[in-house]
Coordinates of C-alpha atoms in Angstrom, one line a residue:
X1487 CA -52.3 -16.9 0.6
X1488 CA -53.4 -19.7 -1.7
X1489 CA -50.8 -21.9 -3.3
X1490 CA -50.5 -21.2 -7.0
X1491 CA -51.3 -24.0 -9.4
X1492 CA -50.4 -24.7 -12.9
X1493 CA -50.7 -27.3 -15.7
X1494 CA -48.4 -28.5 -18.4
X1495 CA -48.2 -26.4 -21.5
X1496 CA -49.7 -29.3 -23.4
X1497 CA -53.0 -29.0 -21.5
X1498 CA -55.0 -25.8 -21.6
X1499 CA -55.4 -24.2 -18.2
X1500 CA -59.0 -24.2 -17.0
X1501 CA -58.5 -20.8 -15.4
X1502 CA -56.0 -19.0 -17.7
X1503 CA -55.7 -18.6 -21.4
X1504 CA -52.5 -16.6 -22.0
X1505 CA -48.8 -17.5 -21.5
X1506 CA -48.4 -14.4 -19.4
X1507 CA -51.1 -15.6 -17.1
X1508 CA -49.6 -19.0 -16.9
X1509 CA -46.2 -17.5 -16.1
X1510 CA -47.5 -15.7 -13.1
X1511 CA -49.0 -18.8 -11.6
X1512 CA -46.3 -21.3 -12.3
X1513 CA -44.2 -22.6 -9.4
X1514 CA -40.5 -23.3 -9.9
X1515 CA -39.3 -26.8 -10.8
X1516 CA -37.9 -28.8 -7.9
X1517 CA -34.1 -29.2 -7.7
X1518 CA -33.3 -26.3 -10.1
X1519 CA -30.6 -23.7 -9.7
X1520 CA -33.2 -20.9 -9.4
X1521 CA -33.8 -21.9 -5.8
X1522 CA -36.2 -24.1 -3.9
X1523 CA -39.7 -24.4 -5.3
X1524 CA -42.8 -23.1 -3.7
X1525 CA -45.0 -25.7 -2.0
X1526 CA -47.3 -27.2 -4.5
X1527 CA -49.1 -30.5 -5.2
X1528 CA -46.7 -33.4 -5.9
X1529 CA -48.2 -34.2 -9.3
X1530 CA -47.9 -30.7 -10.6
X1531 CA -44.3 -30.4 -9.4
X1532 CA -43.4 -33.7 -11.1
X1533 CA -45.0 -32.5 -14.4
X1534 CA -43.1 -29.2 -14.2
X1535 CA -39.8 -30.9 -13.6
X1536 CA -40.4 -33.4 -16.3
X1537 CA -41.2 -30.7 -18.8
X1538 CA -38.0 -28.9 -18.1
X1539 CA -35.9 -32.1 -18.5
X1540 CA -37.6 -32.7 -21.8
X1541 CA -36.7 -29.2 -23.1
X1542 CA -33.0 -29.7 -21.9
X1543 CA -32.8 -33.1 -23.6
X1544 CA -34.2 -31.7 -26.9
X1545 CA -31.6 -28.8 -26.8
X1546 CA -28.8 -31.2 -26.2
X1547 CA -29.7 -33.9 -28.8
X1548 CA -31.1 -31.5 -31.4
X1549 CA -34.7 -30.8 -32.4
X1550 CA -34.5 -33.2 -35.4
X1551 CA -33.6 -36.2 -33.2
X1552 CA -35.8 -35.2 -30.3
X1553 CA -38.5 -32.7 -31.1
X1554 CA -39.6 -30.4 -28.2
X1555 CA -42.4 -32.0 -26.2
X1556 CA -45.9 -31.1 -27.5
X1557 CA -44.5 -29.4 -30.6
X1558 CA -43.7 -32.3 -32.9
X1559 CA -47.0 -32.4 -34.7
X1560 CA -48.0 -28.7 -34.5
X1561 CA -44.7 -27.1 -35.6
X1562 CA -42.8 -27.5 -38.8
X1563 CA -39.3 -29.1 -38.5
X1564 CA -37.6 -25.9 -39.7
X1565 CA -39.4 -23.9 -36.9
X1566 CA -38.6 -26.3 -34.1
X1567 CA -35.3 -24.6 -32.8
X1568 CA -37.1 -21.3 -32.4
X1569 CA -40.1 -23.0 -30.8
X1570 CA -37.7 -24.7 -28.4
X1571 CA -36.2 -21.4 -27.3
X1572 CA -39.6 -19.8 -26.9
X1573 CA -40.8 -22.7 -24.7
X1574 CA -37.6 -22.6 -22.6
X1575 CA -38.0 -18.8 -22.1
X1576 CA -41.7 -19.2 -21.1
X1577 CA -40.9 -22.0 -18.7
X1578 CA -38.1 -20.0 -17.1
X1579 CA -40.4 -17.1 -16.5
X1580 CA -43.0 -19.4 -15.0
X1581 CA -40.4 -20.9 -12.7
X1582 CA -39.1 -17.6 -11.5
X1583 CA -42.5 -16.1 -11.1
X1584 CA -43.5 -19.0 -8.9
X1585 CA -40.7 -18.3 -6.4
X1586 CA -41.9 -17.1 -3.0
X1587 CA -39.9 -14.5 -1.1
X1588 CA -37.9 -15.7 1.8
X1589 CA -38.2 -14.3 5.3
X1590 CA -37.0 -10.7 5.7
X1591 CA -33.6 -10.2 7.3
X1592 CA -33.1 -7.7 10.0
X1593 CA -32.1 -4.3 8.7
X1594 CA -28.4 -3.3 9.4
X1595 CA -27.8 -0.5 11.9
X1596 CA -27.7 3.0 10.4
X1597 CA -24.4 4.2 9.0
X1598 CA -22.6 6.5 11.4
X1599 CA -22.3 10.2 10.7
X1600 CA -19.0 11.5 9.3
X1601 CA -18.6 15.2 10.3
X1602 CA -15.8 15.9 7.7
X1603 CA -16.4 18.2 4.7
X1604 CA -17.7 16.6 1.5
X1605 CA -15.5 16.7 -1.6
X1606 CA -15.9 19.6 -4.0
X1607 CA -18.0 18.6 -7.0
X1608 CA -15.0 18.7 -9.4
X1609 CA -12.9 16.6 -7.0
X1610 CA -15.8 14.1 -6.6
X1611 CA -16.0 13.6 -10.3
X1612 CA -12.2 13.3 -10.5
X1613 CA -12.2 10.5 -7.9
X1614 CA -14.8 8.7 -10.0
X1615 CA -12.6 9.0 -13.0
X1616 CA -9.5 7.7 -11.2
X1617 CA -11.4 4.8 -9.7
X1618 CA -12.9 3.8 -13.1
X1619 CA -9.6 2.7 -14.5
X1620 CA -6.5 3.7 -16.4
X1621 CA -5.5 5.1 -19.7
X1622 CA -6.1 2.7 -22.6
X1623 CA -2.9 1.1 -23.9
X1624 CA -1.5 2.2 -27.3
X1625 CA -0.8 -0.2 -30.1
X1626 CA 2.3 -2.4 -30.0
X1627 CA 2.4 -2.2 -26.2
X1628 CA 3.2 1.5 -26.0
X1629 CA 1.8 3.5 -23.1
X1630 CA 0.7 6.4 -25.3
X1631 CA 0.6 10.0 -24.3
X1632 CA -2.4 9.8 -21.9
X1633 CA -1.7 9.9 -18.1
X1634 CA -1.9 6.6 -16.2
X1635 CA -4.9 7.4 -13.9
X1636 CA -4.2 4.4 -11.6
X1637 CA -0.8 5.7 -10.7
X1638 CA -2.2 9.1 -9.8
X1639 CA -4.8 7.7 -7.4
X1640 CA -2.4 7.4 -4.4
X1641 CA -1.4 11.1 -4.8
X1642 CA -5.0 12.2 -5.1
X1643 CA -6.0 10.3 -1.9
X1644 CA -3.1 11.8 0.0
X1645 CA -4.1 15.3 -1.1
X1646 CA -7.8 14.7 -0.2
X1647 CA -6.9 13.4 3.2
X1648 CA -4.5 16.3 3.8
X1649 CA -7.5 18.7 3.4
X1650 CA -9.8 16.6 5.6
X1651 CA -12.4 15.6 3.1
X1652 CA -14.6 12.5 3.2
X1653 CA -15.6 10.3 0.2
X1654 CA -19.2 10.5 -1.1
X1655 CA -21.4 7.5 -0.1
X1656 CA -21.7 6.5 -3.8
X1657 CA -17.9 6.2 -4.2
X1658 CA -17.4 3.9 -1.2
X1659 CA -17.9 0.6 -3.0
X1660 CA -15.4 1.4 -5.7
X1661 CA -13.0 2.9 -3.2
X1662 CA -13.1 -0.3 -1.1
X1663 CA -12.7 -2.4 -4.2
X1664 CA -9.6 -0.4 -5.2
X1665 CA -8.1 -0.8 -1.7
X1666 CA -8.8 -4.6 -1.7
X1667 CA -6.9 -4.9 -5.0
X1668 CA -3.9 -2.6 -4.0
X1669 CA -2.5 -2.8 -0.5
X1670 CA -0.5 0.4 -1.1
X1671 CA -3.8 2.3 -1.3
X1672 CA -5.4 0.9 1.9
X1673 CA -4.3 3.4 4.6
X1674 CA -5.2 6.5 2.5
X1675 CA -8.3 4.9 1.0
X1676 CA -9.7 3.7 4.4
X1677 CA -9.0 7.1 5.9
X1678 CA -11.0 8.8 3.1
X1679 CA -13.8 6.2 3.5
X1680 CA -14.0 6.9 7.2
X1681 CA -16.5 5.4 9.6
X1682 CA -19.1 4.8 6.8
X1683 CA -16.5 2.8 4.9
X1684 CA -16.0 0.6 7.9
X1685 CA -19.8 0.2 8.3
X1686 CA -20.1 -0.8 4.7
X1687 CA -17.1 -3.2 5.0
X1688 CA -18.9 -5.2 7.6
X1689 CA -21.6 -6.1 5.1
X1690 CA -19.4 -7.6 2.4
X1691 CA -16.9 -10.4 3.2
X1692 CA -14.7 -9.2 0.3
X1693 CA -14.0 -6.0 2.3
X1694 CA -13.2 -7.6 5.6
X1695 CA -9.6 -6.5 5.1
X1696 CA -10.7 -3.0 6.2
X1697 CA -11.6 -4.3 9.6
X1698 CA -8.1 -5.7 10.1
X1699 CA -5.9 -3.0 8.7
X1700 CA -4.8 0.5 9.9
X1701 CA -5.9 3.9 8.8
X1702 CA -9.6 3.3 9.3
X1703 CA -10.1 5.7 12.2
X1704 CA -12.3 8.2 10.4
X1705 CA -14.5 8.9 13.4
X1706 CA -12.3 8.5 16.5
X1707 CA -13.1 10.2 19.8
X1708 CA -10.9 13.1 20.7
X1709 CA -7.8 12.0 22.6
X1710 CA -9.0 14.3 25.4
X1711 CA -12.3 12.4 25.7
X1712 CA -11.2 9.9 28.3
X1713 CA -14.5 8.1 28.4
X1714 CA -14.9 7.8 24.6
X1715 CA -11.3 6.6 24.3
X1716 CA -11.7 4.0 26.9
X1717 CA -14.9 2.7 25.4
X1718 CA -13.5 2.4 21.9
X1719 CA -10.3 0.8 23.2
X1720 CA -12.3 -1.8 25.1
X1721 CA -15.0 -2.5 22.5
X1722 CA -13.7 -1.4 19.1
X1723 CA -12.6 -3.4 16.2
X1724 CA -8.8 -4.0 15.8
X1725 CA -8.4 -1.4 13.1
X1726 CA -10.2 1.2 15.2
X1727 CA -8.0 0.4 18.2
X1728 CA -4.8 0.7 16.2
X1729 CA -6.0 4.0 14.7
X1730 CA -7.0 5.2 18.2
X1731 CA -3.7 4.3 19.8
X1732 CA -1.9 6.1 17.0
X1733 CA -4.1 9.2 17.5
X1734 CA -3.7 9.3 21.3
X1735 CA 0.0 8.6 21.0
X1736 CA 0.4 11.6 18.6
X1737 CA -1.5 13.9 21.0
X1738 CA -0.1 12.6 24.3
X1739 CA 2.6 9.9 24.2
X1740 CA 2.3 9.1 27.9
X1741 CA -1.5 8.6 27.6
X1742 CA -1.0 6.4 24.6
X1743 CA 1.5 4.2 26.5
X1744 CA -0.8 4.0 29.5
X1745 CA -3.7 2.9 27.3
X1746 CA -1.6 0.2 25.7
X1747 CA -0.2 -1.0 29.1
X1748 CA -3.8 -1.3 30.5
X1749 CA -4.6 -4.3 28.4
X1750 CA -1.2 -5.5 27.3
X1751 CA -1.2 -8.9 29.1
X1752 CA -4.5 -9.9 27.5
X1753 CA -3.7 -9.0 23.9
X1754 CA -2.9 -11.6 21.2
X1755 CA 0.7 -11.8 20.1
X1756 CA 0.0 -10.5 16.6
X1757 CA -2.0 -7.6 18.1
X1758 CA 0.8 -6.8 20.6
X1759 CA 3.3 -6.6 17.8
X1760 CA 1.1 -4.1 15.9
X1761 CA 0.4 -2.0 19.0
X1762 CA 4.1 -2.0 20.0
X1763 CA 5.0 -0.7 16.6
X1764 CA 2.8 2.3 17.3
X1765 CA 5.2 3.4 20.0
X1766 CA 7.7 4.5 17.2
X1767 CA 5.6 7.7 17.1
X1768 CA 6.8 9.9 19.9
X1769 CA 9.4 7.3 21.2
X1770 CA 11.2 8.7 24.2
X1771 CA 13.0 7.6 27.4
X1772 CA 9.6 7.5 29.1
X1773 CA 8.9 4.3 27.1
X1774 CA 12.0 2.4 28.3
X1775 CA 10.4 0.7 31.3
X1776 CA 7.6 -0.7 29.3
X1777 CA 9.9 -1.8 26.5
X1778 CA 12.3 -3.5 28.9
X1779 CA 9.4 -5.6 30.2
X1780 CA 8.4 -6.4 26.6
X1781 CA 11.9 -8.0 26.2
X1782 CA 10.6 -10.9 28.2
X1783 CA 7.5 -11.4 25.9
X1784 CA 6.7 -14.9 24.8
X1785 CA 6.6 -13.8 21.2
X1786 CA 9.9 -13.6 19.4
X1787 CA 8.7 -10.9 17.1
X1788 CA 7.5 -8.7 20.0
X1789 CA 10.9 -9.1 21.7
X1790 CA 12.8 -8.2 18.5
X1791 CA 10.6 -5.1 18.0
X1792 CA 11.1 -4.0 21.7
X1793 CA 14.8 -4.4 21.4
X1794 CA 14.9 -2.4 18.1
X1795 CA 12.9 0.5 19.8
X1796 CA 15.2 0.4 22.8
X1797 CA 18.3 0.5 20.7
X1798 CA 17.0 3.7 19.1
X1799 CA 17.1 5.4 22.6
X1800 CA 20.8 6.1 23.1
X1801 CA 20.4 6.6 26.9
X1802 CA 18.5 3.3 27.4
X1803 CA 19.9 0.5 29.5
X1804 CA 19.8 -1.9 26.5
X1805 CA 21.8 0.6 24.4
X1806 CA 24.3 0.8 27.2
X1807 CA 24.6 -3.0 27.3
X1808 CA 25.0 -3.2 23.5
X1809 CA 27.6 -0.4 23.6
X1810 CA 29.6 -2.4 26.2
X1811 CA 29.5 -5.6 24.1
X1812 CA 30.3 -3.7 20.9
X1813 CA 33.3 -2.0 22.6
X1814 CA 34.9 -5.4 23.3
X1815 CA 34.6 -6.3 19.6
X1816 CA 35.6 -3.1 17.8
X1817 CA 38.4 -0.6 18.6
X1818 CA 41.7 1.0 17.5
X1819 CA 44.7 -1.3 16.9
X1820 CA 47.4 0.5 18.9
X1821 CA 50.1 -1.7 17.4
X1822 CA 49.5 -0.8 13.8
X1823 CA 51.8 1.8 12.1
X1824 CA 48.8 3.9 11.2
X1825 CA 45.4 4.2 13.0
X1826 CA 43.5 1.1 12.1
X1827 CA 40.2 -0.4 13.3
X1828 CA 40.6 -3.9 14.8
X1829 CA 37.6 -6.3 14.9
X1830 CA 37.2 -9.4 17.1
X1831 CA 33.7 -10.8 16.5
X1832 CA 31.8 -12.5 19.4
X1833 CA 32.5 -16.2 20.0
X1834 CA 29.0 -16.9 21.3
X1835 CA 25.5 -15.5 21.6
X1836 CA 24.5 -16.2 25.2
X1837 CA 21.0 -16.0 26.7
X1838 CA 21.4 -12.3 27.8
X1839 CA 22.3 -11.3 24.3
X1840 CA 19.3 -13.1 22.9
X1841 CA 17.0 -11.5 25.4
X1842 CA 18.3 -8.1 24.2
X1843 CA 17.2 -8.9 20.7
X1844 CA 20.1 -10.8 19.1
X1845 CA 19.0 -13.7 16.8
X1846 CA 21.4 -16.6 17.5
X1847 CA 20.9 -18.5 14.2
X1848 CA 22.2 -16.7 11.1
X1849 CA 20.6 -16.8 7.7
X1850 CA 21.8 -19.4 5.2
X1851 CA 25.2 -18.5 3.9
X1852 CA 26.2 -16.2 6.8
X1853 CA 28.8 -17.0 9.4
X1854 CA 27.7 -17.0 13.0
X1855 CA 30.3 -14.6 14.3
X1856 CA 29.9 -12.0 11.6
X1857 CA 26.1 -12.3 12.0
X1858 CA 26.4 -11.6 15.8
X1859 CA 28.9 -8.8 15.2
X1860 CA 26.6 -7.0 12.8
X1861 CA 23.6 -7.1 15.2
X1862 CA 25.7 -5.8 18.1
X1863 CA 27.1 -2.9 16.2
X1864 CA 23.7 -2.1 14.7
X1865 CA 22.2 -1.9 18.2
X1866 CA 25.0 0.1 19.8
X1867 CA 24.4 3.8 20.2
X1868 CA 26.3 5.8 17.6
X1869 CA 27.3 8.6 20.1
X1870 CA 29.4 6.0 22.0
X1871 CA 31.9 5.5 19.1
X1872 CA 33.8 8.8 19.1
X1873 CA 35.1 8.2 22.6
X1874 CA 36.1 4.7 21.5
X1875 CA 38.2 6.1 18.7
X1876 CA 40.0 8.9 20.5
X1877 CA 37.5 11.7 20.0
X1878 CA 37.3 11.3 16.2
X1879 CA 34.0 12.3 14.5
X1880 CA 31.9 10.1 12.2
X1881 CA 33.7 11.1 9.0
X1882 CA 37.1 10.4 10.5
X1883 CA 36.0 7.0 11.9
X1884 CA 34.4 5.9 8.6
X1885 CA 37.7 6.9 6.8
X1886 CA 39.8 4.7 9.0
X1887 CA 41.0 1.4 7.4
X1888 CA 39.6 -1.8 8.9
X1889 CA 41.8 -4.9 9.5
X1890 CA 41.2 -8.4 8.3
X1891 CA 38.5 -7.6 5.7
X1892 CA 35.9 -6.6 8.3
X1893 CA 35.2 -3.2 6.7
X1894 CA 32.1 -4.3 4.7
X1895 CA 30.4 -5.9 7.7
X1896 CA 31.3 -3.1 10.0
X1897 CA 30.2 -0.3 7.7
X1898 CA 27.0 -2.1 6.8
X1899 CA 26.1 -2.3 10.5
X1900 CA 26.9 1.4 11.0
X1901 CA 24.6 2.1 8.1
X1902 CA 21.7 0.2 9.7
X1903 CA 22.4 1.9 13.0
X1904 CA 22.3 5.4 11.4
X1905 CA 19.0 4.6 9.8
X1906 CA 17.5 3.1 13.0
X1907 CA 18.7 5.9 15.2
X1908 CA 18.0 8.6 12.6
X1909 CA 21.5 10.1 12.9
X1910 CA 22.1 12.6 10.0
X1911 CA 25.8 13.1 11.0
X1912 CA 26.6 9.4 10.6
X1913 CA 24.5 9.2 7.5
X1914 CA 26.5 12.0 5.8
X1915 CA 29.7 10.3 6.7
X1916 CA 28.6 7.0 5.3
X1917 CA 27.1 8.6 2.2
X1918 CA 30.2 10.5 1.3
X1919 CA 30.3 12.9 -1.7
X1920 CA 27.7 12.4 -4.4
X1921 CA 30.4 12.8 -7.0
X1922 CA 32.2 9.7 -5.8
X1923 CA 31.4 6.6 -8.0
X1924 CA 28.7 4.4 -6.4
X1925 CA 31.1 1.5 -6.1
X1926 CA 33.7 3.4 -4.1
X1927 CA 31.8 5.3 -1.5
X1928 CA 33.4 5.7 1.9
X1929 CA 30.8 3.8 3.9
X1930 CA 28.7 1.8 1.5
X1931 CA 28.6 0.8 -2.2
X1932 CA 25.0 -0.3 -2.1
X1933 CA 22.5 2.1 -3.7
X1934 CA 19.8 0.6 -1.4
X1935 CA 21.8 1.4 1.7
X1936 CA 22.5 4.9 0.3
X1937 CA 18.8 5.4 -0.2
X1938 CA 18.1 4.5 3.4
X1939 CA 20.8 6.8 4.7
X1940 CA 19.3 9.7 2.6
X1941 CA 16.0 9.2 4.2
X1942 CA 17.5 10.5 7.5
X1943 CA 18.6 13.8 6.0
X1944 CA 16.5 17.0 5.8
X1945 CA 14.3 17.3 2.7
X1946 CA 16.3 20.0 1.0
X1947 CA 19.7 18.4 1.7
X1948 CA 18.4 15.1 0.4
X1949 CA 17.2 16.7 -2.8
X1950 CA 20.5 18.5 -3.3
X1951 CA 22.6 15.4 -2.7
X1952 CA 20.6 13.4 -5.2
X1953 CA 20.7 16.2 -7.8
X1954 CA 24.5 16.3 -7.5
X1955 CA 24.5 12.5 -7.9
X1956 CA 22.3 12.7 -11.1
X1957 CA 24.5 15.4 -12.5
X1958 CA 27.7 13.3 -11.9
X1959 CA 26.4 9.8 -12.8
X1960 CA 23.2 10.3 -14.9
X1961 CA 19.9 8.5 -14.3
X1962 CA 20.9 4.9 -14.8
X1963 CA 21.7 4.3 -11.1
X1964 CA 19.6 7.0 -9.5
X1965 CA 16.2 5.3 -9.4
X1966 CA 16.3 4.1 -5.8
X1967 CA 17.7 7.4 -4.6
X1968 CA 15.0 9.4 -6.4
X1969 CA 12.4 7.2 -4.7
X1970 CA 13.2 8.5 -1.2
X1971 CA 13.1 12.2 -2.1
X1972 CA 10.1 14.2 -0.9
X1973 CA 7.3 14.9 -3.4
X1974 CA 7.1 17.2 -5.3
X1975 CA 10.9 17.2 -5.9
X1976 CA 12.5 20.2 -4.5
X1977 CA 15.0 22.2 -6.7
X1978 CA 17.6 21.6 -7.9
X1979 CA 16.5 18.0 -8.2
X1980 CA 13.7 18.5 -10.7
X1981 CA 16.0 20.5 -13.0
X1982 CA 18.7 17.9 -12.7
X1983 CA 16.3 15.1 -13.7
X1984 CA 14.9 17.1 -16.7
X1985 CA 18.5 17.9 -17.9
X1986 CA 19.5 14.2 -17.6
X1987 CA 16.4 13.1 -19.6
X1988 CA 17.1 15.7 -22.2
X1989 CA 20.7 14.4 -22.5
X1990 CA 19.5 10.9 -23.0
X1991 CA 17.0 12.1 -25.5
X1992 CA 19.6 13.9 -27.5
X1993 CA 21.8 10.8 -27.4
X1994 CA 19.2 8.8 -29.3
X1995 CA 18.8 6.0 -26.7
X1996 CA 15.5 4.2 -26.3
X1997 CA 13.3 5.9 -23.6
X1998 CA 12.2 2.6 -22.1
X1999 CA 15.7 2.4 -20.6
X2000 CA 14.5 5.3 -18.4
X2001 CA 10.9 4.1 -18.0
X2002 CA 11.2 3.8 -14.2
X2003 CA 12.6 7.3 -13.9
X2004 CA 9.9 8.6 -16.3
X2005 CA 7.2 7.1 -14.1
X2006 CA 8.7 8.7 -11.0
X2007 CA 8.9 12.1 -12.8
X2008 CA 5.2 11.9 -13.7
X2009 CA 4.4 11.5 -10.0
X2010 CA 7.1 13.5 -8.4
X2011 CA 8.1 16.5 -10.6
X2012 CA 6.5 19.7 -9.5
X2013 CA 3.4 20.4 -11.8
X2014 CA 5.0 23.8 -12.7
X2015 CA 7.7 21.9 -14.6
X2016 CA 5.2 21.2 -17.4
X2017 CA 6.1 24.6 -19.0
X2018 CA 9.8 23.8 -19.0
X2019 CA 9.1 20.4 -20.7
X2020 CA 7.0 21.8 -23.5
X2021 CA 9.9 22.1 -25.9
X2022 CA 10.9 18.4 -25.4
X2023 CA 7.5 17.1 -26.7
X2024 CA 8.5 17.7 -30.3
X2025 CA 10.0 14.8 -32.2
X2026 CA 13.8 15.2 -32.2
X2027 CA 16.0 14.9 -35.2
X2028 CA 17.5 11.4 -35.3
X2029 CA 21.2 11.1 -35.7
X2030 CA 22.8 8.3 -37.8
X2031 CA 23.9 6.4 -34.7
X2032 CA 20.6 6.8 -32.8
X2033 CA 18.2 3.9 -32.2
X2034 CA 15.5 3.5 -34.9
X2035 CA 12.3 5.1 -34.0
X2036 CA 13.6 6.5 -30.7
X2037 CA 12.5 10.0 -31.5
X2038 CA 8.9 9.1 -31.7
X2039 CA 9.1 7.2 -28.4
X2040 CA 10.8 10.2 -26.7
X2041 CA 8.2 12.6 -28.1
X2042 CA 5.3 10.4 -26.8
X2043 CA 7.0 10.0 -23.4
X2044 CA 7.4 13.7 -22.9
X2045 CA 3.8 14.4 -24.1
X2046 CA 2.6 11.9 -21.5
X2047 CA 4.8 13.6 -18.8
X2048 CA 3.5 17.0 -19.6
X2049 CA -0.2 15.9 -19.7
X2050 CA 0.3 14.1 -16.4
X2051 CA 1.8 17.2 -14.7
X2052 CA -1.1 19.3 -16.0
X2053 CA -3.6 16.7 -14.6
X2054 CA -1.8 16.8 -11.3
X2055 CA -2.1 20.6 -11.2
X2056 CA -5.8 20.3 -12.0
X2057 CA -6.2 17.7 -9.2
X2058 CA -4.5 20.1 -6.7
X2059 CA -6.7 23.0 -7.7
X2060 CA -9.9 20.9 -7.4
X2061 CA -9.0 19.8 -3.9
X2062 CA -7.8 23.2 -2.6
X2063 CA -10.6 24.7 -0.5
X2064 CA -12.0 28.0 -1.7
X2065 CA -11.2 30.9 0.7
X2066 CA -14.1 32.2 2.7
X2067 CA -16.0 35.2 1.1
X2068 CA -14.9 37.5 4.0
X2069 CA -11.2 36.8 3.3
X2070 CA -11.6 37.5 -0.4
X2071 CA -13.3 40.9 0.3
X2072 CA -10.7 41.8 2.9
X2073 CA -7.9 41.0 0.4
X2074 CA -9.5 43.4 -2.1

């Protein structure tokens, strides 16, 4: 191919007569931001660069002080600004047209197949809507009555994944962008994106997070496919290996443990920590030997995680060692006139205790002995305490007075133990009655601790306890407790929240005092509650002592709640697979 040539606009081209023809033959100026110039004769390249510099200088200084090159005598002064822009546009086209294509890059490997079912058309359009943004803000900073689409995206993703759908190829870039911006979306978003999402993430550095995170196993081999599992475990990306281990562990805990043990010594410390955390799924006494060996790991975080997992196995050797240590620190005071718990905190944290997971150095502001005591009691198996306290059950033990102001430390450690060991009996004892004021509970006065304890109870019992708490104390202190209840909220919890919101509305207080609860209600109330809420969307009559304008705000907030619940109902219907034709005919 011949090298294109050009001349300055001041000199007519011997071979071309029109600007368009000149543009198609002009090479780019050397040293410009549009890329390296095509090879050309040095004199022509110098003239081209000089012309561009003159145009830039004229634009900076003004056409009156420095007329555009070649136009001073042929163009009137008033027309020079326009002529300058025309010349710059023409020169830009010439420079771009003169660029030669670079060498072709190798094509990427084809995207893998994803055997999952595609989204129904209505659900596909809904995903595009949710990924596009959120409702426009109302004037004066008010949220308005339209649903917040961004807040509904996590729920939509969970529903889509529950039905086993895959994202359309066109939605993958926006889905990966959303997951990059919001870490809470990543597991569900990457699961929906599947193997094609991982393939695409390898092509864009901004999506590399998908290759490091979990939840990206959209095309994993069957746990029963020993050859496929072995190949992916040995050669797969980190995210694929984490997802594979979780899948195998769910199907066959022993096979998952054997898979991890086969490469454990060669894994990096940060990878060992993530892999070890996968053993929480299906944790049993069969994992004890491996976890005991992990107590000697060179990584402190790995050792701490192994100790935590072992302490969740009441029959493990570590749990027995912790129970023995805790028994020397906590017991009944036989000399007191009434049964009282006596506490003698440890005086040292020796090497054996540290190997079993105790951290010797306390956080700033904590005493060493209380710090060691809390860790011991937290790791001791809860079934060992009734024998220590004369056969008393959890409720009786928690009700006993504790000498020397150790009650807060002791009960807080028992709370952590109940959560770690998932013991509902101890959780009930430490929670106490929901009617008791939060600051005077039997085992804890912290709402955060109560929320963690509630998470160990069955779904229905949890919802009933929180409903009774809301009925007794209102919504002002219930936000953390509502957050651990299963979605959608089971009755009577939904009714209790609606009643409490109605009471606050009638009292004339501002709704932004309950904005957090309102946001939870939009995401967590059963969609069927929209019908019950219809009557609350009207503007209430404002009493004399009510806050000015509160009625309008409440009406708007309930309108948004109703519209959000209806949108959630539509999302659920769009994602529900249609029954096969045969089943419809048989039902008739």
